PDB file of C-alpha atoms in Angstrom:
ATOM      1  CA  MET I   1      -4.312  14.510  19.528  1.00 57.00           C
ATOM      2  CA  ASN I   2      -3.722  12.803  16.173  1.00 74.00           C
ATOM      3  CA  ASN I   3      -6.558  11.994  13.865  1.00 93.00           C
ATOM      4  CA  THR I   4      -5.250   9.125  11.750  1.00 96.00           C
ATOM      5  CA  GLN I   5      -7.049   7.688   8.747  1.00 97.00           C
ATOM      6  CA  LYS I   6      -6.008   4.176   7.718  1.00 97.00           C
ATOM      7  CA  VAL I   7      -6.745   1.967   4.726  1.00 97.00           C
ATOM      8  CA  THR I   8      -5.457  -1.555   4.010  1.00 97.00           C
ATOM      9  CA  VAL I   9      -5.814  -3.401   0.717  1.00 97.00           C
ATOM     10  CA  GLU I  10      -4.776  -6.974   0.028  1.00 97.00           C
ATOM     11  CA  LEU I  11      -4.377  -8.973  -3.152  1.00 95.00           C
ATOM     12  CA  LYS I  12      -7.211 -11.486  -3.558  1.00 92.00           C
ATOM     13  CA  ASN I  13      -7.819 -13.399  -6.765  1.00 89.00           C
ATOM     14  CA  GLY I  14      -5.759 -10.934  -8.791  1.00 88.00           C
ATOM     15  CA  LYS I  15      -7.476  -7.791  -7.457  1.00 92.00           C
ATOM     16  CA  PHE I  16      -6.828  -5.485  -4.552  1.00 95.00           C
ATOM     17  CA  ARG I  17      -9.656  -5.510  -2.024  1.00 95.00           C
ATOM     18  CA  LEU I  18     -10.232  -3.567   1.159  1.00 96.00           C
ATOM     19  CA  ARG I  19      -9.815  -5.668   4.279  1.00 88.00           C
ATOM     20  CA  GLU I  20     -12.640  -6.721   6.552  1.00 80.00           C
ATOM     21  CA  GLY I  21     -15.186  -6.766   3.748  1.00 83.00           C
ATOM     22  CA  LEU I  22     -15.316  -2.993   3.384  1.00 89.00           C
ATOM     23  CA  LYS I  23     -16.242  -1.418   0.055  1.00 92.00           C
ATOM     24  CA  SER I  24     -14.994   1.892  -1.278  1.00 93.00           C
ATOM     25  CA  ASP I  25     -18.494   3.309  -0.647  1.00 93.00           C
ATOM     26  CA  ASP I  26     -17.850   2.772   3.095  1.00 94.00           C
ATOM     27  CA  LEU I  27     -14.890   5.183   3.085  1.00 96.00           C
ATOM     28  CA  ASN I  28     -14.958   8.912   3.739  1.00 96.00           C
ATOM     29  CA  PRO I  29     -13.374  11.224   1.112  1.00 96.00           C
ATOM     30  CA  LYS I  30     -10.091  11.509   3.062  1.00 97.00           C
ATOM     31  CA  ALA I  31      -9.774   7.717   3.302  1.00 96.00           C
ATOM     32  CA  LEU I  32     -10.562   7.436  -0.422  1.00 97.00           C
ATOM     33  CA  ILE I  33      -7.336   9.317  -1.146  1.00 97.00           C
ATOM     34  CA  LEU I  34      -5.429   6.668   0.813  1.00 98.00           C
ATOM     35  CA  TYR I  35      -7.347   3.895  -0.945  1.00 97.00           C
ATOM     36  CA  SER I  36      -6.446   5.345  -4.353  1.00 97.00           C
ATOM     37  CA  ALA I  37      -2.767   5.445  -3.451  1.00 98.00           C
ATOM     38  CA  ALA I  38      -2.829   1.857  -2.157  1.00 98.00           C
ATOM     39  CA  GLN I  39      -4.587   0.656  -5.311  1.00 97.00           C
ATOM     40  CA  CYS I  40      -2.151   2.525  -7.552  1.00 97.00           C
ATOM     41  CA  ALA I  41       0.910   1.168  -5.724  1.00 98.00           C
ATOM     42  CA  GLY I  42      -0.478  -2.365  -5.775  1.00 98.00           C
ATOM     43  CA  LEU I  43      -1.360  -2.322  -9.456  1.00 97.00           C
ATOM     44  CA  THR I  44       2.033  -0.818 -10.281  1.00 97.00           C
ATOM     45  CA  ILE I  45       3.840  -3.530  -8.308  1.00 98.00           C
ATOM     46  CA  MET I  46       1.818  -6.317  -9.911  1.00 97.00           C
ATOM     47  CA  GLY I  47       2.373  -4.883 -13.399  1.00 96.00           C
ATOM     48  CA  MET I  48       6.136  -5.062 -12.898  1.00 97.00           C
ATOM     49  CA  LEU I  49       6.002  -8.540 -11.362  1.00 97.00           C
ATOM     50  CA  ARG I  50       3.882  -9.936 -14.204  1.00 95.00           C
ATOM     51  CA  LYS I  51       6.773  -9.231 -16.577  1.00 94.00           C
ATOM     52  CA  ASP I  52       8.845 -11.709 -14.510  1.00 93.00           C
ATOM     53  CA  ASN I  53       5.925 -14.154 -14.119  1.00 95.00           C
ATOM     54  CA  ILE I  54       5.914 -13.629 -10.354  1.00 95.00           C
ATOM     55  CA  ILE I  55       2.733 -13.706  -8.322  1.00 94.00           C
ATOM     56  CA  PRO I  56       3.265 -13.105  -4.599  1.00 95.00           C
ATOM     57  CA  LYS I  57       1.628 -15.489  -2.181  1.00 94.00           C
ATOM     58  CA  ARG I  58       0.397 -12.454  -0.238  1.00 95.00           C
ATOM     59  CA  LEU I  59       0.570  -8.708  -0.867  1.00 97.00           C
ATOM     60  CA  GLU I  60      -0.885  -6.183   1.540  1.00 98.00           C
ATOM     61  CA  ILE I  61      -0.541  -2.401   1.489  1.00 98.00           C
ATOM     62  CA  THR I  62      -1.553  -0.201   4.416  1.00 98.00           C
ATOM     63  CA  ILE I  63      -1.552   3.572   4.158  1.00 98.00           C
ATOM     64  CA  GLU I  64      -2.003   5.792   7.185  1.00 98.00           C
ATOM     65  CA  GLY I  65      -2.481   9.523   7.018  1.00 98.00           C
ATOM     66  CA  VAL I  66      -2.410  11.938   9.947  1.00 98.00           C
ATOM     67  CA  LEU I  67      -4.864  14.823   9.670  1.00 97.00           C
ATOM     68  CA  ASN I  68      -4.334  18.315  11.075  1.00 96.00           C
ATOM     69  CA  THR I  69      -7.599  18.368  13.026  1.00 95.00           C
ATOM     70  CA  PRO I  70      -8.567  16.386  16.154  1.00 94.00           C
ATOM     71  CA  THR I  71     -11.676  15.006  14.407  1.00 93.00           C
ATOM     72  CA  LEU I  72     -12.508  14.378  10.770  1.00 94.00           C
ATOM     73  CA  MET I  73     -13.849  17.608   9.251  1.00 94.00           C
ATOM     74  CA  ALA I  74     -14.359  18.925   5.735  1.00 94.00           C
ATOM     75  CA  GLU I  75     -11.382  21.273   6.146  1.00 95.00           C
ATOM     76  CA  SER I  76      -9.063  18.533   7.492  1.00 96.00           C
ATOM     77  CA  ARG I  77      -5.774  18.182   5.608  1.00 96.00           C
ATOM     78  CA  TYR I  78      -3.112  15.532   5.746  1.00 97.00           C
ATOM     79  CA  ARG I  79       0.089  16.366   7.671  1.00 97.00           C
ATOM     80  CA  SER I  80       1.920  13.104   6.948  1.00 98.00           C
ATOM     81  CA  PHE I  81       1.577   9.643   5.425  1.00 98.00           C
ATOM     82  CA  ASN I  82       3.068   6.223   6.134  1.00 98.00           C
ATOM     83  CA  ILE I  83       2.887   3.389   3.606  1.00 98.00           C
ATOM     84  CA  ILE I  84       3.471  -0.165   4.798  1.00 98.00           C
ATOM     85  CA  TYR I  85       4.138  -2.887   2.228  1.00 98.00           C
ATOM     86  CA  ARG I  86       3.895  -6.518   3.393  1.00 98.00           C
ATOM     87  CA  VAL I  87       4.737  -9.180   0.826  1.00 97.00           C
ATOM     88  CA  GLU I  88       5.046 -12.942   1.132  1.00 96.00           C
ATOM     89  CA  CYS I  89       6.903 -14.561  -1.753  1.00 94.00           C
ATOM     90  CA  LYS I  90       6.598 -18.169  -2.841  1.00 89.00           C
ATOM     91  CA  SER I  91      10.375 -18.555  -3.042  1.00 89.00           C
ATOM     92  CA  LEU I  92      13.583 -16.887  -1.966  1.00 88.00           C
ATOM     93  CA  ALA I  93      14.419 -16.315  -5.644  1.00 88.00           C
ATOM     94  CA  ASP I  94      11.375 -14.019  -6.019  1.00 94.00           C
ATOM     95  CA  GLN I  95      12.435 -11.659  -3.229  1.00 93.00           C
ATOM     96  CA  ASN I  96      14.841  -9.533  -5.310  1.00 93.00           C
ATOM     97  CA  SER I  97      12.271  -8.907  -8.037  1.00 95.00           C
ATOM     98  CA  VAL I  98       9.579  -8.140  -5.487  1.00 96.00           C
ATOM     99  CA  SER I  99      11.862  -5.763  -3.600  1.00 96.00           C
ATOM    100  CA  TYR I 100      12.715  -3.937  -6.823  1.00 96.00           C
ATOM    101  CA  ALA I 101       9.039  -3.644  -7.830  1.00 97.00           C
ATOM    102  CA  VAL I 102       7.970  -2.302  -4.422  1.00 97.00           C
ATOM    103  CA  ARG I 103      10.780   0.265  -4.351  1.00 97.00           C
ATOM    104  CA  GLU I 104      10.066   1.386  -7.910  1.00 97.00           C
ATOM    105  CA  ALA I 105       6.360   1.794  -7.146  1.00 97.00           C
ATOM    106  CA  GLN I 106       7.159   3.762  -3.992  1.00 97.00           C
ATOM    107  CA  ASP I 107       9.925   5.938  -5.407  1.00 97.00           C
ATOM    108  CA  ASN I 108       9.185   6.408  -9.120  1.00 96.00           C
ATOM    109  CA  GLN I 109       6.334   4.613 -10.838  1.00 96.00           C
ATOM    110  CA  CYS I 110       3.108   5.200  -8.876  1.00 96.00           C
ATOM    111  CA  GLY I 111       1.653   8.591  -9.742  1.00 97.00           C
ATOM    112  CA  VAL I 112      -0.748   8.706  -6.795  1.00 97.00           C
ATOM    113  CA  VAL I 113       2.065   8.082  -4.293  1.00 98.00           C
ATOM    114  CA  ALA I 114       3.991  10.876  -6.065  1.00 97.00           C
ATOM    115  CA  MET I 115       0.978  13.168  -5.543  1.00 97.00           C
ATOM    116  CA  LEU I 116       0.877  12.282  -1.827  1.00 97.00           C
ATOM    117  CA  LYS I 117       4.511  13.411  -1.615  1.00 97.00           C
ATOM    118  CA  MET I 118       3.399  16.821  -2.904  1.00 97.00           C
ATOM    119  CA  ILE I 119       0.831  17.092  -0.092  1.00 97.00           C
ATOM    120  CA  ALA I 120       2.864  15.995   2.947  1.00 98.00           C
ATOM    121  CA  PRO I 121       5.907  13.901   3.942  1.00 98.00           C
ATOM    122  CA  VAL I 122       5.603  10.202   3.056  1.00 98.00           C
ATOM    123  CA  ALA I 123       7.414   7.547   5.102  1.00 98.00           C
ATOM    124  CA  HIS I 124       7.349   3.882   4.155  1.00 98.00           C
ATOM    125  CA  GLU I 125       8.119   0.428   5.519  1.00 97.00           C
ATOM    126  CA  ILE I 126       8.754  -2.694   3.455  1.00 97.00           C
ATOM    127  CA  SER I 127       8.527  -6.267   4.738  1.00 97.00           C
ATOM    128  CA  ILE I 128       9.281  -9.093   2.295  1.00 95.00           C
ATOM    129  CA  VAL I 129       9.384 -12.707   3.449  1.00 94.00           C
ATOM    130  CA  SER I 130       9.491 -16.070   1.755  1.00 89.00           C
ATOM    131  CA  SER I 131       7.398 -19.080   2.726  1.00 82.00           C
ATOM    132  CA  GLU I 132       9.796 -21.479   1.017  1.00 73.00           C
ATOM    133  CA  SER I 133      11.290 -23.985   3.415  1.00 69.00           C
ATOM    134  CA  VAL I 134      15.060 -23.795   3.613  1.00 64.00           C
ATOM    135  CA  SER I 135      17.197 -26.926   3.772  1.00 64.00           C
ATOM    136  CA  VAL I 136      19.842 -26.883   6.448  1.00 62.00           C
TER     137      VAL I 136
END
């Protein structure tokens, strides 16, 4: 039986917030690790995009971590992580810059994601779409 912890943050008014009105005080210590990684990745992505004057229409980061115990316990440790990036761009032209920023955050720039990689394997998924209407 897998015991999976999951945290999702989304960009709202320039800041990353937990979904469903949760606050960081509502999270257990294991989930706080995931929250820190999501915050770090998000802030890293936005820092790179600001240099290009790009603000995504929507940016959401979900991090799931599978623990090695059937229930949450003090001695529980993460066995694996999965990071899911979902980005909606305002235009097709923004997609390349957004893709680069997400990959850089995941692979090189975010120190907390790098620390997760030292704990357990980290998989990731990236979804980037544009809401710009295309003329046919």
